[in-house]
Coordinates of N, CA and C in Angstrom, one line a residue:
X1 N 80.3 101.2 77.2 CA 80.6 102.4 76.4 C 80.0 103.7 77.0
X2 N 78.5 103.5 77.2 CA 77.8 104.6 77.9 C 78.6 105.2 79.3
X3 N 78.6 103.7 80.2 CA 80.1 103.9 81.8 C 81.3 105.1 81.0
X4 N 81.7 104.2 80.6 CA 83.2 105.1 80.0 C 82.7 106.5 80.1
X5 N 81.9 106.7 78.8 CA 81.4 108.2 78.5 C 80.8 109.3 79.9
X6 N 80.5 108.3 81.0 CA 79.7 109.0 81.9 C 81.3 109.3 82.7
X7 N 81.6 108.2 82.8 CA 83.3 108.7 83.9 C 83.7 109.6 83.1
X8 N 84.2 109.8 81.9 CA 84.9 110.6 81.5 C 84.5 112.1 81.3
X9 N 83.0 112.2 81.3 CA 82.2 113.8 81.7 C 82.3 114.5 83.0
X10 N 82.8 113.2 83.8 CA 82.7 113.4 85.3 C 84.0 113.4 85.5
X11 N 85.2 113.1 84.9 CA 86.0 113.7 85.6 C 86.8 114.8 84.6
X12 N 86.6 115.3 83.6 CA 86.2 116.7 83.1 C 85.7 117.8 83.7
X13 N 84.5 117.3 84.4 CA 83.7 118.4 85.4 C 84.6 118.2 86.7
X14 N 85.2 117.2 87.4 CA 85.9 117.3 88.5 C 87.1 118.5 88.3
X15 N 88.2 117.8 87.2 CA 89.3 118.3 87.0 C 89.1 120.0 87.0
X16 N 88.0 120.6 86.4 CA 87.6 121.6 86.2 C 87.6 122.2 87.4
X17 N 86.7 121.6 88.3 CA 86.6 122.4 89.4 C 87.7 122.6 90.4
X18 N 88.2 121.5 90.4 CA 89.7 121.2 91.5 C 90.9 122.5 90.8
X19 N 90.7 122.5 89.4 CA 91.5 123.6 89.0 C 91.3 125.1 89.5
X20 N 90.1 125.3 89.3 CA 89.6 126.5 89.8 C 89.3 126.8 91.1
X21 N 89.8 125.6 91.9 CA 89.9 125.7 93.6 C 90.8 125.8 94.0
X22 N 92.2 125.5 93.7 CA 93.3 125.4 93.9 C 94.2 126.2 94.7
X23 N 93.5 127.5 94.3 CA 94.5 128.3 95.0 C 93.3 129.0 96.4
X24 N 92.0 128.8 96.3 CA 90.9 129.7 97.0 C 90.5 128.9 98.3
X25 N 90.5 127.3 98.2 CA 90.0 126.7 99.4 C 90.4 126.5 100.3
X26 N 89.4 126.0 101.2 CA 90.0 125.8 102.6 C 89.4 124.8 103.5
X27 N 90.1 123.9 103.8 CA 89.0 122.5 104.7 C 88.3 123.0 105.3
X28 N 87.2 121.7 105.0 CA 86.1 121.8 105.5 C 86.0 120.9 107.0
X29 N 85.5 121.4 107.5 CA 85.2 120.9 108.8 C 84.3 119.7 108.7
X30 N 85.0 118.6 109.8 CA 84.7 117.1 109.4 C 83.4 116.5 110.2
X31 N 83.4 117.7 111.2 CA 82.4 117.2 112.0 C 81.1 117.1 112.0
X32 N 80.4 116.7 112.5 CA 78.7 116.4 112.0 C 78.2 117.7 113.2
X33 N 76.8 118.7 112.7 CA 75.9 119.0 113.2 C 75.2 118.0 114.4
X34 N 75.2 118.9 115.8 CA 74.9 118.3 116.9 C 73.2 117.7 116.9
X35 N 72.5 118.2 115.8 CA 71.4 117.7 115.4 C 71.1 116.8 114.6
X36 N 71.9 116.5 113.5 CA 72.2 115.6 112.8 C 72.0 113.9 112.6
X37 N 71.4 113.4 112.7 CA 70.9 111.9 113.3 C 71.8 110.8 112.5
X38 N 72.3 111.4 111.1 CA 73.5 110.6 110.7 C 74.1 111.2 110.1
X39 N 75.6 111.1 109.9 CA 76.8 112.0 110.1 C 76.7 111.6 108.5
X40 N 77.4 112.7 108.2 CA 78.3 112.9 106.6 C 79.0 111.7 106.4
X41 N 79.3 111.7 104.8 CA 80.6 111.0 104.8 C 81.4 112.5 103.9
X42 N 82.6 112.0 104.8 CA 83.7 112.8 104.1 C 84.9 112.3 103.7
X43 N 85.5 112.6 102.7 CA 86.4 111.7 102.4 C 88.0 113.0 101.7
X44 N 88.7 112.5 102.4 CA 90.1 113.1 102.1 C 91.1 112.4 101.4
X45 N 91.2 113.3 99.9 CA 92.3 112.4 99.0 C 93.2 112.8 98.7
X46 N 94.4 112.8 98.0 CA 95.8 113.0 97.8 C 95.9 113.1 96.5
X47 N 96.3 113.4 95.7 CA 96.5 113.4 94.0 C 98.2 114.0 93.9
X48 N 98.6 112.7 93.5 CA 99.9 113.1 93.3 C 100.3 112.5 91.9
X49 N 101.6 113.4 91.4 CA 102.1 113.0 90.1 C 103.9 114.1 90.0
X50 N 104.2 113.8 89.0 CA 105.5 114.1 88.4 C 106.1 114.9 87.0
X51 N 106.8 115.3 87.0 CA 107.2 116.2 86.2 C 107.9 117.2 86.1
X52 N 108.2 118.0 84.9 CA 108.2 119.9 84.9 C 106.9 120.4 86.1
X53 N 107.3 120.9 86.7 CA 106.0 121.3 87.2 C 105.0 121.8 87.0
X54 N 104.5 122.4 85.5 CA 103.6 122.4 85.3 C 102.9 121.3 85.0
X55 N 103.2 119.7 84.4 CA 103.0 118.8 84.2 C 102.6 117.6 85.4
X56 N 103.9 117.9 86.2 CA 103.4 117.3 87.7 C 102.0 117.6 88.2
X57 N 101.9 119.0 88.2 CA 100.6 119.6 89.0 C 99.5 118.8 88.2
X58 N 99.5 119.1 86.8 CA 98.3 118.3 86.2 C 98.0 116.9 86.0
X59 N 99.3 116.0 86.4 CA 98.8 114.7 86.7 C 98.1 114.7 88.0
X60 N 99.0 115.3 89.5 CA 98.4 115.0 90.4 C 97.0 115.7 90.5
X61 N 96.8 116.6 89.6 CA 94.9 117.2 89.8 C 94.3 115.9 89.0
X62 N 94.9 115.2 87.8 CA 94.3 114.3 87.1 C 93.8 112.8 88.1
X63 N 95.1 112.9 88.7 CA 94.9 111.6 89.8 C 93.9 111.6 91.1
X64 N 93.7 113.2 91.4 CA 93.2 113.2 92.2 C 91.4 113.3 91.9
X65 N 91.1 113.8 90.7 CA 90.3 113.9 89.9 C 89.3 112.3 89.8
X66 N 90.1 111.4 89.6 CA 89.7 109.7 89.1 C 89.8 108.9 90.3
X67 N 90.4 109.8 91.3 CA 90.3 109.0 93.2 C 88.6 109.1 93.3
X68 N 87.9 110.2 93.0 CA 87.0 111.0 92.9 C 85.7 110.4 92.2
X69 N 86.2 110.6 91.4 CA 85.5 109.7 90.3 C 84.8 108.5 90.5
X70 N 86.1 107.6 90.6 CA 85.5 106.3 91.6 C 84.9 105.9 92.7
X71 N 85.0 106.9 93.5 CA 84.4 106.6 94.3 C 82.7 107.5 94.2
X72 N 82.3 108.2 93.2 CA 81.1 108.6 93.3 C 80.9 110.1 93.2
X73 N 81.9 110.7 93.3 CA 81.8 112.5 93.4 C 81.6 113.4 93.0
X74 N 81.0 114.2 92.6 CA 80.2 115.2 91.4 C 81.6 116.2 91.8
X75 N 82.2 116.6 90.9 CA 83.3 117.7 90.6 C 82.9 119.2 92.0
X76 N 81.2 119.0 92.1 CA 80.7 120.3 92.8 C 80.8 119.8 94.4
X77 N 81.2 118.7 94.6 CA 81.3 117.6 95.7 C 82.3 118.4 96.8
X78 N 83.7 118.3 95.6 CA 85.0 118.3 96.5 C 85.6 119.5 95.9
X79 N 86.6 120.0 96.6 CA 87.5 121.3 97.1 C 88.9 120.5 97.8
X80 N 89.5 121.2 96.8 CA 91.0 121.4 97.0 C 91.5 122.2 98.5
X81 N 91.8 121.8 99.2 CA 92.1 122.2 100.6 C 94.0 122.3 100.9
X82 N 94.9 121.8 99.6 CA 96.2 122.0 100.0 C 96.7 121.5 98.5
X83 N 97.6 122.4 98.3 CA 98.6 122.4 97.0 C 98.5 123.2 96.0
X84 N 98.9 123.1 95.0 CA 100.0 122.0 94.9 C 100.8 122.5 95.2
X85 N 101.6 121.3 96.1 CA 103.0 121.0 97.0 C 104.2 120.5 96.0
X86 N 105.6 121.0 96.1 CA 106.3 120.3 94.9 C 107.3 120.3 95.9
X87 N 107.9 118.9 95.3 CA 109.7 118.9 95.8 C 110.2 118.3 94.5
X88 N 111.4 119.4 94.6 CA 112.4 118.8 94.1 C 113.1 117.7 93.7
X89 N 112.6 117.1 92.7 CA 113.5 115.9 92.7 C 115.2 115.7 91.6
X90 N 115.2 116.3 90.7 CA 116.4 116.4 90.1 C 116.7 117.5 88.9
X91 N 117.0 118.1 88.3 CA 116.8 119.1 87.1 C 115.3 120.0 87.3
X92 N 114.3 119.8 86.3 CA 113.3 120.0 86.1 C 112.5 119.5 86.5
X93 N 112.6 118.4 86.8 CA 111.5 117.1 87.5 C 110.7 117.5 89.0
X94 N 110.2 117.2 89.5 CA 109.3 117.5 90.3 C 108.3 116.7 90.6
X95 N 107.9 116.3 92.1 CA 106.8 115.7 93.0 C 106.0 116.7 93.1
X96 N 104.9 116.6 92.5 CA 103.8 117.1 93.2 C 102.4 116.4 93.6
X97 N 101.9 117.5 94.9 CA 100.6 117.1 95.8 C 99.4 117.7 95.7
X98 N 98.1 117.4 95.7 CA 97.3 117.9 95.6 C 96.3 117.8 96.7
X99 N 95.5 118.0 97.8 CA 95.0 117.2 98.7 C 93.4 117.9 98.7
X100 N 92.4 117.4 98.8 CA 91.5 117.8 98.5 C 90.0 117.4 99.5
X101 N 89.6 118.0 99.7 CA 88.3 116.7 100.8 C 86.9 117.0 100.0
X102 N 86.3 115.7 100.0 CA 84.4 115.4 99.1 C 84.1 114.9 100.1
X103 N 82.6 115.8 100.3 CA 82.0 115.3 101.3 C 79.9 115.6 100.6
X104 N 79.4 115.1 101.4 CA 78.1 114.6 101.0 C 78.2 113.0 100.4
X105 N 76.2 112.6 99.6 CA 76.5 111.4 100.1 C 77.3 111.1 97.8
X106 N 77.7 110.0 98.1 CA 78.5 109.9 96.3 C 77.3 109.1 95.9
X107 N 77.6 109.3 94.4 CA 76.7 108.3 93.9 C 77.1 107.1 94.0
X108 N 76.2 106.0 93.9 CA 76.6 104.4 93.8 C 75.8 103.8 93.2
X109 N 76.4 102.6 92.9 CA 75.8 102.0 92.2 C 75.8 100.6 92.5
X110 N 76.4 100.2 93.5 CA 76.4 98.7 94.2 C 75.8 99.1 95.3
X111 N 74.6 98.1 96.3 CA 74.2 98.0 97.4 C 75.0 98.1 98.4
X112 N 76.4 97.5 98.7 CA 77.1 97.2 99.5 C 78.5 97.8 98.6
X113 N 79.6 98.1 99.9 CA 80.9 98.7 99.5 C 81.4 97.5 100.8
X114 N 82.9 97.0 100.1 CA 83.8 96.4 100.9 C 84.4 97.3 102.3
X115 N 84.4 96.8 103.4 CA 85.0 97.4 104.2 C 86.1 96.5 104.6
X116 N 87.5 97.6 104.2 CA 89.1 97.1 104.0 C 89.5 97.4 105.6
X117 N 90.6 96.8 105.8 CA 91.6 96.7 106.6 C 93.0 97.3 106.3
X118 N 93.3 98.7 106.5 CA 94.4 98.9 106.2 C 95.5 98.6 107.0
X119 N 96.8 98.9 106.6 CA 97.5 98.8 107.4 C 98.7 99.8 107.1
X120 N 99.7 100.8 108.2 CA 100.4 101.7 107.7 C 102.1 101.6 107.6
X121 N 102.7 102.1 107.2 CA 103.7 101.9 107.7 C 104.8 101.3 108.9
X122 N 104.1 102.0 109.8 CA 104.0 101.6 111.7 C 103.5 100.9 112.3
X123 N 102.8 100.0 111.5 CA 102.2 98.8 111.9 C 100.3 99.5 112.3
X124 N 100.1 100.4 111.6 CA 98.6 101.3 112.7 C 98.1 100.6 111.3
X125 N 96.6 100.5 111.9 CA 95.2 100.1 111.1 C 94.4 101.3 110.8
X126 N 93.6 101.0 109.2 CA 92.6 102.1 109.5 C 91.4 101.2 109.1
X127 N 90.3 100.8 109.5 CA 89.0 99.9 108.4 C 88.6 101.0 107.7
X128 N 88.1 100.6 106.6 CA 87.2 102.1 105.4 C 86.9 101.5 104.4
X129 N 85.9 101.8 103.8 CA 85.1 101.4 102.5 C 86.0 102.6 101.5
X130 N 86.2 103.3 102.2 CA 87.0 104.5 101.2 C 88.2 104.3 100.4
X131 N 89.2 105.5 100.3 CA 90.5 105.5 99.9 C 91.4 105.0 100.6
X132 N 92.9 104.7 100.4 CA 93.5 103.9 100.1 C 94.5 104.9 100.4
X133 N 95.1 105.3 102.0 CA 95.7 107.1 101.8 C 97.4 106.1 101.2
X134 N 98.5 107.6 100.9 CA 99.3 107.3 100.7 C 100.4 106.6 101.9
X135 N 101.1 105.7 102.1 CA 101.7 104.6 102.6 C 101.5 103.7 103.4
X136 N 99.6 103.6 102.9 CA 99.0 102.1 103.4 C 98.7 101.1 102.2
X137 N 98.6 99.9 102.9 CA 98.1 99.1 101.9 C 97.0 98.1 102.7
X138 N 96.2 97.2 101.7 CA 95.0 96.5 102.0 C 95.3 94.9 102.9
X139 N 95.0 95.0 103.9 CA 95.3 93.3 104.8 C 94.1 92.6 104.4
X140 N 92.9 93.2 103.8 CA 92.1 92.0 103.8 C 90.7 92.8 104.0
X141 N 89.6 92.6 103.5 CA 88.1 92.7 103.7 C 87.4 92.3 104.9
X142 N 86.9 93.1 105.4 CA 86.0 92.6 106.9 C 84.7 92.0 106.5
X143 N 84.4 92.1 105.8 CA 82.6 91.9 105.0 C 82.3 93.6 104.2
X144 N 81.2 93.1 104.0 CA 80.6 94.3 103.2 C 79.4 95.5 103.8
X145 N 79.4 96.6 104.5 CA 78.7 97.8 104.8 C 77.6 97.9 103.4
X146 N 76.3 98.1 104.1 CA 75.3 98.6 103.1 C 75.7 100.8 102.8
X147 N 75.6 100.2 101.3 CA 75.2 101.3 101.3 C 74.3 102.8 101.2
X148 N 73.3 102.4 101.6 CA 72.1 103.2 102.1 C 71.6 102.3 103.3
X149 N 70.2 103.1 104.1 CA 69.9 102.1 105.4 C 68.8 101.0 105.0
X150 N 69.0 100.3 105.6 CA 68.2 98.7 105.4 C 67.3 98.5 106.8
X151 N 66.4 97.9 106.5 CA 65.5 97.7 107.8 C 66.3 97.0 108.9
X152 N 66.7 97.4 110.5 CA 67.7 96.5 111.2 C 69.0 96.8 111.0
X153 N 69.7 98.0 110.5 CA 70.6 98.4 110.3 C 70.9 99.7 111.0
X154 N 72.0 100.0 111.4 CA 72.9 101.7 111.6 C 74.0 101.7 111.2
X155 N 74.0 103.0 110.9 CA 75.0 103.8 110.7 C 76.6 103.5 111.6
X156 N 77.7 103.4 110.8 CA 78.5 103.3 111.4 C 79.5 104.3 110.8
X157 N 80.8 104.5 111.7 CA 81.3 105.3 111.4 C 82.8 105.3 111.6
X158 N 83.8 106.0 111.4 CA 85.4 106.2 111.3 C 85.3 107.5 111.9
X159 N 85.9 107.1 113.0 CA 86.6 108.4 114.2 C 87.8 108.2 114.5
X160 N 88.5 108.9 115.2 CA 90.1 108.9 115.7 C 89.9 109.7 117.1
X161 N 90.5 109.2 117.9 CA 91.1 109.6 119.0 C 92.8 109.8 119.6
X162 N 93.5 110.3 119.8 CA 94.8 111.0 119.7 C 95.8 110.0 118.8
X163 N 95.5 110.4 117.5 CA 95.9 109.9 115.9 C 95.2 108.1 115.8
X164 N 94.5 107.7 116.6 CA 94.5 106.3 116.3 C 93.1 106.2 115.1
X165 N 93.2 105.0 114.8 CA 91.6 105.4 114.3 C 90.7 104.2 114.9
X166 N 89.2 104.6 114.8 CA 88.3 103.3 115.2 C 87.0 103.6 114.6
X167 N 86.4 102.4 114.9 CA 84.9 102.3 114.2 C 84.2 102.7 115.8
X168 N 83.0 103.4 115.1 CA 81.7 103.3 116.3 C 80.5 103.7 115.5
X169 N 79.5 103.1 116.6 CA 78.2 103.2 115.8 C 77.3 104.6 116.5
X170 N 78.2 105.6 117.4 CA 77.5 106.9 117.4 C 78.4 107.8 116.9
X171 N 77.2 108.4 116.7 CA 77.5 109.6 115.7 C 78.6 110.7 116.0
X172 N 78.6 110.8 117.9 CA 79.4 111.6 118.1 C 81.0 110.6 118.3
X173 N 80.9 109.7 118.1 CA 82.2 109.0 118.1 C 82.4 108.6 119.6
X174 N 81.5 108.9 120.4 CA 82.1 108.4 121.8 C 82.9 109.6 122.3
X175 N 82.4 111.0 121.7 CA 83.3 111.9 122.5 C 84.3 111.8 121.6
X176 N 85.0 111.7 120.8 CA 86.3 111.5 119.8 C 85.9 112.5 118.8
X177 N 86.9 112.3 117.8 CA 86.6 112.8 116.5 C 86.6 112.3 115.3
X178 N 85.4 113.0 114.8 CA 84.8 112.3 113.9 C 85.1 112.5 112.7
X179 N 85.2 111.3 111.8 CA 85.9 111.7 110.4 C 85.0 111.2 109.3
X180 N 84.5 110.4 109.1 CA 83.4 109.5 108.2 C 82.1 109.0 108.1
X181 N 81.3 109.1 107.7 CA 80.0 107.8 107.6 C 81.1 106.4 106.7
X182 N 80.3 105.6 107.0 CA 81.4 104.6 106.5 C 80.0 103.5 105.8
X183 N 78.6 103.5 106.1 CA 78.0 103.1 105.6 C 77.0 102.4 106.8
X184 N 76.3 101.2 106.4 CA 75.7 100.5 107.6 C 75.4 99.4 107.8
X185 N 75.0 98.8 108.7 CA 75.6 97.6 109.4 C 74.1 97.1 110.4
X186 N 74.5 95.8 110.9 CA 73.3 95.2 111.7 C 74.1 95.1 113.1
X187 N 73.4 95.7 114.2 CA 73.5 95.6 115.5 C 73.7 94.5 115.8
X188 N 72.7 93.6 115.3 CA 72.2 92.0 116.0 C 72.4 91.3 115.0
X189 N 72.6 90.4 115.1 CA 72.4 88.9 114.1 C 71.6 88.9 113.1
X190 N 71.9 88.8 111.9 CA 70.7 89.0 111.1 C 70.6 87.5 110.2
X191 N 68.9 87.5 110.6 CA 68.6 85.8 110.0 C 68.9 85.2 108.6
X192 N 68.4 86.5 108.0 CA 68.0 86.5 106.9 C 69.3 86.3 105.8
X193 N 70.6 86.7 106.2 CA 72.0 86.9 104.9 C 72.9 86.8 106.2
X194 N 74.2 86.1 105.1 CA 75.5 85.8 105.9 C 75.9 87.0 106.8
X195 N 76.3 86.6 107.9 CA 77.4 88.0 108.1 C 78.3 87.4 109.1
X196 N 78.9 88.0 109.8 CA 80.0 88.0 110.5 C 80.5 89.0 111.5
X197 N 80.7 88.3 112.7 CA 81.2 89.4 113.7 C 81.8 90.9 113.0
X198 N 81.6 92.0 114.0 CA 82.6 92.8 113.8 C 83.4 93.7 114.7
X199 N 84.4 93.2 115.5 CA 84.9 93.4 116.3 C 85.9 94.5 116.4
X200 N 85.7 95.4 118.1 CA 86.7 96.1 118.2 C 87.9 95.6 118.7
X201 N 89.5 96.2 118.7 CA 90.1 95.4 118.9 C 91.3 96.3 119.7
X202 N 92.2 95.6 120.5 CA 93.6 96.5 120.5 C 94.4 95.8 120.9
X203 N 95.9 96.6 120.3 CA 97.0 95.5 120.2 C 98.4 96.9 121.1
X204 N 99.4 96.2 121.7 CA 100.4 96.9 122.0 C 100.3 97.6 124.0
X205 N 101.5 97.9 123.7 CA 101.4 98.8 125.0 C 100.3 100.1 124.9
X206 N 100.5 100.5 123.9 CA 99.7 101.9 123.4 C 97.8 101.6 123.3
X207 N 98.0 100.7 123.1 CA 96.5 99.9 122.8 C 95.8 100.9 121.7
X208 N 96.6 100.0 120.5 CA 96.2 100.5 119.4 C 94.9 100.3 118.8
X209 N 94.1 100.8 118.1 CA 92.7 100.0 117.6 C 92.8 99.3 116.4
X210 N 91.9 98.0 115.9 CA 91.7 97.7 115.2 C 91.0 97.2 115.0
X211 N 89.7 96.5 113.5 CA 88.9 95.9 113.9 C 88.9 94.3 113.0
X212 N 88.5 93.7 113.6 CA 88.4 91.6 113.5 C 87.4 91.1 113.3
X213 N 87.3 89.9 112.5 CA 86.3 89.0 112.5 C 86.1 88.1 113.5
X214 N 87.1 88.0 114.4 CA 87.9 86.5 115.1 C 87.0 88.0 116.7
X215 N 86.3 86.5 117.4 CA 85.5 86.8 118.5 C 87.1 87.0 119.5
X216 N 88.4 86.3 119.2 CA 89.5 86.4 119.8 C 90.3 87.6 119.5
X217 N 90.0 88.8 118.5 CA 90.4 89.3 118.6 C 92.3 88.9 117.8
X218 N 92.0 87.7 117.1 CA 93.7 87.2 116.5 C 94.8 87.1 118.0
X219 N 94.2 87.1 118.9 CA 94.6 86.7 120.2 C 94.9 88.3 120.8
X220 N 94.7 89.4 120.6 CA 94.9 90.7 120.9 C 93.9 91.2 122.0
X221 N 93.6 92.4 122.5 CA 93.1 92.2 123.5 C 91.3 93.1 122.8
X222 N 90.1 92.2 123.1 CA 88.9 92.6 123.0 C 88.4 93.6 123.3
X223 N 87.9 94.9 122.9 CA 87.2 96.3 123.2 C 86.0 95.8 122.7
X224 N 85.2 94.7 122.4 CA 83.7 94.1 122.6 C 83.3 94.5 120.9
X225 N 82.4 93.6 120.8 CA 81.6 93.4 119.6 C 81.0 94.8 119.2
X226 N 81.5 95.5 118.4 CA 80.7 96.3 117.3 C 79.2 96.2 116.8
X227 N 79.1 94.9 116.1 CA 77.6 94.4 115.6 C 78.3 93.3 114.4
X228 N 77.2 93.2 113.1 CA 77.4 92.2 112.3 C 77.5 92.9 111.2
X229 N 78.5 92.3 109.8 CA 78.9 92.4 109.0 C 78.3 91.7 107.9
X230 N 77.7 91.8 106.7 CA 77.6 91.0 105.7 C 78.7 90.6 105.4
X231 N 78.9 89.3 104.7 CA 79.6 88.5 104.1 C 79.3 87.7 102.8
X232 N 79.8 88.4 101.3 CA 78.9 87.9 99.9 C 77.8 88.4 100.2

């Protein structure tokens, strides 16, 4: 009852703000300070819904609002950075978009966040403890990223290099660009709790990235061991 009451203050205070950002904001820059010893997490969501368009707009602020929510975000977090977008769909009816980026760290309340395996339309991967963008869906859990640092642990992260995406454990991405903290992880084997490889990977002529449990890579070609993953 208390949960409920607390989500539902928080996303009152979100909706609020995303309303009043709407038309003023402007993305924020994803990159980390060259001093910075661990990178942000930033996270970019989509809020979309339907209707008259004045109704449209207020689902997709509503949806985008409870993306937010769940994942941890104080309303003072995130900024509206695009929309609302509408298309036309028949009479009065209406698509609308809302897109927004939260960045700093969220609140939590579990030690560990799943880290998913997406997959897109085109066959591309993305790994993320995060959201879920519009026209991917979930292949499966890699193990579980701490969510704060643990003794034996670093920082990993979600970068992209010319649109692909990948995991790395520096900050600057290897020279790439950097989009996430993603949580953290053990370099080495750890005695102590389950875990499991976590591998880089690539598949195709293009040599796409992706990341594996399987030391083979699912038979694809190996870009070398990442570190270790919890598992349960």
């Amino acid at each position: 009852m208390h949960r409920t009451s607390r989500l539902r203050t928080s996303l009152l205070s979100l909706a609020a703000v995303l309303a009043a950002a709407m038309t003023a904001a402007a993305p924020a820059s994803a990159a980390p300070a060259a001093a910075t010893a661990v990178g942000p997490v930033v996270v970019r969501l989509t809020g979309l819904g339907g209707g008259p368009q004045n109704i449209a707009a207020a689902a997709a602020q509503d949806h985008l609002a409870r993306q937010a929510a769940e994942l941890g975000f104080a309303g003072s977090q995130c900024r509206v950075t695009e929309g609302p977008v509408y298309q036309h769909v028949t009479g009065n009816y209406y698509n609308a978009m809302i897109k927004a980026t939260c960045s700093g760290d969220p609140a939590v309340s579990s030690p560990t966040r799943s880290l998913n395996r997406l997959i897109g339309p085109n066959g591309e991967h993305i790994s993320t403890v995060w959201n879920v963008p519009p026209g991917y869906s979930v292949e499966g859990s890699l193990g579980q990223l701490y969510t704060s640092p643990r003794e034996g642990t670093v920082p990993i992260y979600h970068c992209v290099v010319r649109r692909d995406n990948f995991l790395s454990a520096d900050v600057n991405c290897e020279g790439q660009t950097y989009v996430s903290r993603l949580g953290w992880f053990h370099p080495g084997q750890p005695a102590d709790v389950g875990s499991a490889p976590l591998m880089r990977c690539m598949v195709g002529k293009q040599r796409e990235f992706f990341e594996s449990n399987a030391t083979n890579c699912e038979g694809q070609t190996s870009g070398g061991q990442l570190g270790w993953i919890l598992t349960g």
